Amino acid sequence: MDRIHYAGGELLTGSAIADAIVDYAAALASRRSAASIDIPIRGDDGSAARAHLLIGPASQLLTEPVETDLEELVDEELVSRLRAATTALSAIRPMVEAPEPGYGAGDDTDELEWPPIR
């Protein structure tokens, strides 16, 4: 389990969930975007509950592992959706540059590697 420190409070959730949230928040921040997510948490009494988070560029999240006798919270569908959203936001889009001066038009390009190694 991991404890998420968020907006002056703390939430206890599964480790995979916490990792996916932090990665998603970083991807959102890199795009200056925000999103709301609903996650499973453990209440103060150990019961299962839900929390709704707004994450984005201003989110200051900190996670830390917590040893507990409580059953690990697992939500594979949520983690999968967060990972897919993170990948979509983080997709690398290659930039094509003009060829260097002296690079002959019509040269054989079969030996070129993509993306270019610099």
XYZ file of N, CA and C in Angstrom:
354
model
N 0.853 -1.183 0.000
C 0.000 0.000 0.000
C 0.890 1.233 0.000
N 0.332 2.312 -0.517
C 1.041 3.585 -0.527
C 0.145 4.669 0.055
N 0.776 5.586 0.733
C 0.085 6.769 1.232
C 0.375 7.896 0.255
N -0.681 8.535 -0.206
C -0.543 9.701 -1.078
C -0.801 10.940 -0.229
N 0.155 11.839 -0.235
C -0.026 13.146 0.410
C -0.510 14.080 -0.685
N -1.675 14.663 -0.472
C -2.324 15.438 -1.527
C -3.182 16.531 -0.899
N -2.965 17.750 -1.315
C -3.786 18.887 -0.884
C -3.911 18.976 0.636
N -2.808 18.756 1.324
C -2.818 18.875 2.775
C -3.384 17.681 3.507
N -3.772 16.650 2.769
C -4.326 15.455 3.395
C -3.561 14.213 2.969
N -4.048 13.081 3.420
C -3.408 11.804 3.101
C -4.468 10.802 2.665
N -4.106 9.987 1.686
C -4.977 8.924 1.202
C -4.172 7.634 1.159
N -4.780 6.538 1.551
C -4.134 5.234 1.515
C -4.748 4.443 0.363
N -3.895 4.003 -0.568
C -4.379 3.244 -1.722
C -3.337 2.205 -2.117
N -3.648 1.431 -3.130
C -2.722 0.406 -3.606
C -1.476 1.015 -4.227
N -0.367 0.311 -4.132
C 0.906 0.818 -4.649
C 0.880 1.034 -6.153
N 0.314 0.103 -6.914
C 0.246 0.255 -8.372
C -0.631 1.447 -8.743
N -1.683 1.656 -7.984
C -2.569 2.790 -8.228
C -1.826 4.098 -7.970
N -1.130 4.176 -6.856
C -0.379 5.388 -6.514
C 0.685 5.699 -7.564
N 1.404 4.676 -8.019
C 2.423 4.878 -9.049
C 1.805 5.413 -10.338
N 0.685 4.838 -10.737
C 0.019 5.270 -11.968
C -0.489 6.707 -11.850
N -0.968 7.079 -10.672
C -1.452 8.442 -10.457
C -0.314 9.451 -10.595
N 0.815 9.168 -9.977
C 1.952 10.090 -10.047
C 2.438 10.230 -11.486
N 2.536 9.128 -12.206
C 2.970 9.193 -13.606
C 1.974 9.987 -14.453
N 0.690 9.773 -14.234
C -0.348 10.490 -14.976
C -0.300 11.984 -14.648
N -0.124 12.318 -13.381
C -0.035 13.725 -12.979
C 1.155 14.404 -13.658
N 2.273 13.714 -13.750
C 3.461 14.271 -14.410
C 3.199 14.495 -15.898
N 2.538 13.537 -16.538
C 2.224 13.679 -17.962
C 1.250 14.837 -18.190
N 0.253 14.959 -17.320
C -0.680 16.082 -17.425
C 0.048 17.409 -17.244
N 0.926 17.471 -16.274
C 1.664 18.702 -16.007
C 2.521 19.096 -17.204
N 3.115 18.117 -17.872
C 3.962 18.429 -19.030
C 3.149 19.025 -20.173
N 1.848 18.774 -20.179
C 0.955 19.314 -21.201
C 0.131 20.499 -20.691
N 0.433 20.899 -19.457
C -0.315 21.991 -18.812
C -1.818 21.712 -18.864
N -2.153 20.509 -18.437
C -3.531 20.050 -18.464
C -3.896 19.484 -17.101
N -5.165 19.213 -16.903
C -5.639 18.655 -15.634
C -6.714 17.614 -15.926
N -6.963 16.762 -14.948
C -8.011 15.750 -15.065
C -8.492 15.391 -13.672
N -9.699 14.899 -13.603
C -10.208 14.393 -12.330
C -10.271 12.874 -12.436
N -9.928 12.223 -11.343
C -9.943 10.761 -11.306
C -10.596 10.298 -10.008
N -11.184 9.144 -10.068
C -11.843 8.532 -8.927
C -11.055 7.273 -8.587
N -10.584 7.168 -7.343
C -9.719 6.042 -6.968
C -10.234 5.346 -5.712
N -9.888 4.066 -5.572
C -10.219 3.365 -4.331
C -9.201 3.729 -3.254
N -9.694 3.895 -2.039
C -8.822 4.201 -0.898
C -9.277 3.380 0.302
N -8.452 3.379 1.330
C -8.831 2.812 2.621
C -9.175 3.971 3.541
N -10.326 3.869 4.201
C -10.712 4.865 5.187
C -9.889 4.707 6.456
N -10.047 5.641 7.367
C -9.299 5.598 8.629
C -9.547 4.307 9.408
N -10.732 3.725 9.238
C -11.064 2.486 9.944
C -10.691 1.238 9.138
N -10.034 1.429 7.964
C -9.626 0.297 7.135
C -10.649 -0.116 6.101
N -11.818 0.515 6.123
C -12.855 0.158 5.160
C -12.516 0.699 3.773
N -13.078 0.046 2.753
C -12.889 0.500 1.379
C -13.771 1.716 1.135
N -13.204 2.705 0.459
C -13.933 3.933 0.144
C -13.434 4.442 -1.206
N -13.936 5.559 -1.641
C -13.523 6.170 -2.904
C -13.109 7.615 -2.630
N -12.188 8.107 -3.446
C -11.779 9.511 -3.369
C -11.736 10.057 -4.795
N -12.089 11.298 -4.924
C -12.083 11.970 -6.216
C -10.979 13.017 -6.168
N -10.017 12.920 -7.090
C -8.872 13.827 -7.101
C -8.864 14.661 -8.368
N -8.446 15.900 -8.243
C -8.161 16.746 -9.389
C -6.648 16.841 -9.463
N -6.071 16.373 -10.573
C -4.618 16.413 -10.710
C -4.250 17.181 -11.974
N -3.103 17.832 -11.927
C -2.638 18.598 -13.068
C -1.354 19.315 -12.742
N -1.088 20.425 -13.443
C 0.188 21.123 -13.292
C 0.479 21.611 -11.869
N -0.552 21.963 -11.131
C -0.338 22.485 -9.783
C -0.369 21.397 -8.712
N -0.615 20.161 -9.125
C -0.687 19.074 -8.147
C 0.673 18.834 -7.516
N 0.675 18.763 -6.228
C 1.880 18.415 -5.502
C 1.594 17.108 -4.776
N 1.988 16.030 -5.415
C 1.747 14.692 -4.884
C 3.034 14.109 -4.340
N 2.890 13.420 -3.249
C 4.009 12.679 -2.679
C 3.452 11.332 -2.270
N 4.139 10.268 -2.647
C 3.703 8.939 -2.212
C 4.802 8.305 -1.386
N 4.376 7.481 -0.465
C 5.336 6.732 0.345
C 4.750 5.359 0.636
N 5.597 4.335 0.609
C 5.116 2.996 0.928
C 4.741 2.901 2.404
N 3.707 2.132 2.658
C 3.218 1.954 4.026
C 3.052 0.458 4.281
N 3.608 0.002 5.375
C 3.379 -1.389 5.766
C 2.120 -1.436 6.607
N 1.223 -2.321 6.229
C -0.052 -2.434 6.918
C -0.565 -3.865 6.817
N -1.432 -4.219 7.732
C -2.072 -5.530 7.692
C -3.313 -5.512 6.797
N -3.674 -4.334 6.307
C -4.843 -4.215 5.443
C -4.552 -4.848 4.078
N -5.596 -5.380 3.464
C -5.454 -5.977 2.143
C -5.134 -4.900 1.110
N -4.145 -5.196 0.246
C -3.737 -4.267 -0.818
C -4.931 -3.944 -1.716
N -5.135 -2.668 -1.980
C -6.178 -2.271 -2.911
C -5.665 -2.463 -4.332
N -6.448 -3.149 -5.137
C -6.075 -3.432 -6.519
C -7.233 -3.023 -7.416
N -6.924 -2.258 -8.455
C -7.915 -1.894 -9.465
C -7.178 -1.886 -10.799
N -7.041 -3.076 -11.390
C -6.266 -3.227 -12.618
C -6.839 -2.408 -13.767
N -8.158 -2.296 -13.831
C -8.788 -1.514 -14.901
C -8.410 -0.038 -14.773
N -8.459 0.499 -13.557
C -8.071 1.895 -13.326
C -6.606 2.119 -13.683
N -5.729 1.240 -13.223
C -4.302 1.378 -13.512
C -4.071 1.315 -15.020
N -4.746 0.422 -15.695
C -4.613 0.299 -17.149
C -5.072 1.577 -17.845
N -6.198 2.139 -17.415
C -6.694 3.396 -18.014
C -5.730 4.547 -17.753
N -5.197 4.627 -16.532
C -4.245 5.691 -16.216
C -2.966 5.540 -17.032
N -2.483 4.324 -17.177
C -1.270 4.078 -17.971
C -1.503 4.449 -19.438
N -2.664 4.089 -19.976
C -2.982 4.424 -21.372
C -3.075 5.943 -21.554
N -3.701 6.623 -20.611
C -3.809 8.079 -20.690
C -2.435 8.737 -20.571
N -1.587 8.184 -19.712
C -0.222 8.697 -19.554
C 0.560 8.522 -20.850
N 0.449 7.358 -21.449
C 1.144 7.091 -22.712
C 0.657 8.029 -23.804
N -0.647 8.248 -23.868
C -1.193 9.146 -24.886
C -0.663 10.567 -24.716
N -0.543 11.015 -23.485
C -0.029 12.362 -23.228
C 1.473 12.453 -23.457
N 2.160 11.350 -23.289
C 3.621 11.336 -23.376
C 4.135 10.916 -24.740
N 3.234 10.666 -25.681
C 3.656 10.168 -26.985
C 4.684 11.103 -27.606
N 5.763 10.510 -28.067
C 6.829 11.271 -28.710
C 6.431 11.519 -30.155
N 6.512 12.752 -30.532
C 6.215 13.121 -31.911
C 7.511 13.627 -32.536
N 8.066 12.871 -33.495
C 9.355 13.268 -34.055
C 9.264 14.587 -34.805
N 10.306 15.366 -34.668
C 10.415 16.617 -35.410
C 11.326 16.364 -36.599
N 10.881 16.764 -37.751
C 11.673 16.566 -38.957
C 12.452 17.846 -39.215
N 13.758 17.700 -39.366
C 14.620 18.844 -39.621
C 15.038 18.854 -41.081
N 15.398 20.027 -41.552
C 15.928 20.147 -42.905
C 17.264 19.420 -42.970
N 17.580 18.826 -44.103
C 18.861 18.136 -44.210
C 20.027 19.116 -44.067
N 21.136 18.581 -43.632
C 22.339 19.399 -43.471
C 22.794 19.890 -44.834
N 23.409 21.085 -44.885
C 23.938 21.565 -46.171
C 24.917 20.541 -46.730
N 24.836 20.313 -48.028
C 25.727 19.355 -48.659
C 25.146 17.961 -48.746
N 24.019 17.748 -48.085
C 23.382 16.439 -48.162
C 22.697 16.368 -49.512
N 23.132 15.483 -50.363
C 22.678 15.433 -51.757
C 21.269 14.921 -51.904
N 20.493 15.654 -52.662
C 19.142 15.200 -52.991
C 19.275 13.965 -53.869
N 18.453 13.009 -53.644
C 18.480 11.799 -54.434
C 19.446 10.749 -53.915
N 20.160 11.049 -52.817
C 21.050 10.052 -52.233
C 20.231 8.851 -51.775
N 20.875 7.705 -51.750
C 20.224 6.492 -51.285
C 19.950 6.637 -49.790
N 18.699 6.506 -49.387
C 18.333 6.679 -47.980
C 18.078 5.357 -47.275
N 18.337 4.233 -47.952
C 18.083 2.932 -47.343
C 18.918 2.701 -46.087
N 20.058 3.338 -45.993
C 20.955 3.139 -44.859
C 20.671 4.083 -43.697
N 19.753 5.022 -43.882
C 19.469 5.981 -42.814
C 18.665 5.325 -41.711
N 18.946 5.754 -40.481
C 18.190 5.250 -39.338
C 17.171 6.296 -38.919
N 16.050 5.860 -38.453
C 15.035 6.776 -37.946
C 14.664 6.335 -36.548
N 14.603 7.159 -35.589
C 14.933 8.584 -35.689
C 16.429 8.786 -35.835
N 16.814 9.942 -36.370
C 18.249 10.203 -36.551
C 18.983 10.137 -35.220
N 20.175 9.598 -35.234
C 21.002 9.543 -34.043
C 21.882 10.772 -34.050
N 21.854 11.551 -32.998
C 22.627 12.802 -32.943
C 23.615 12.725 -31.811
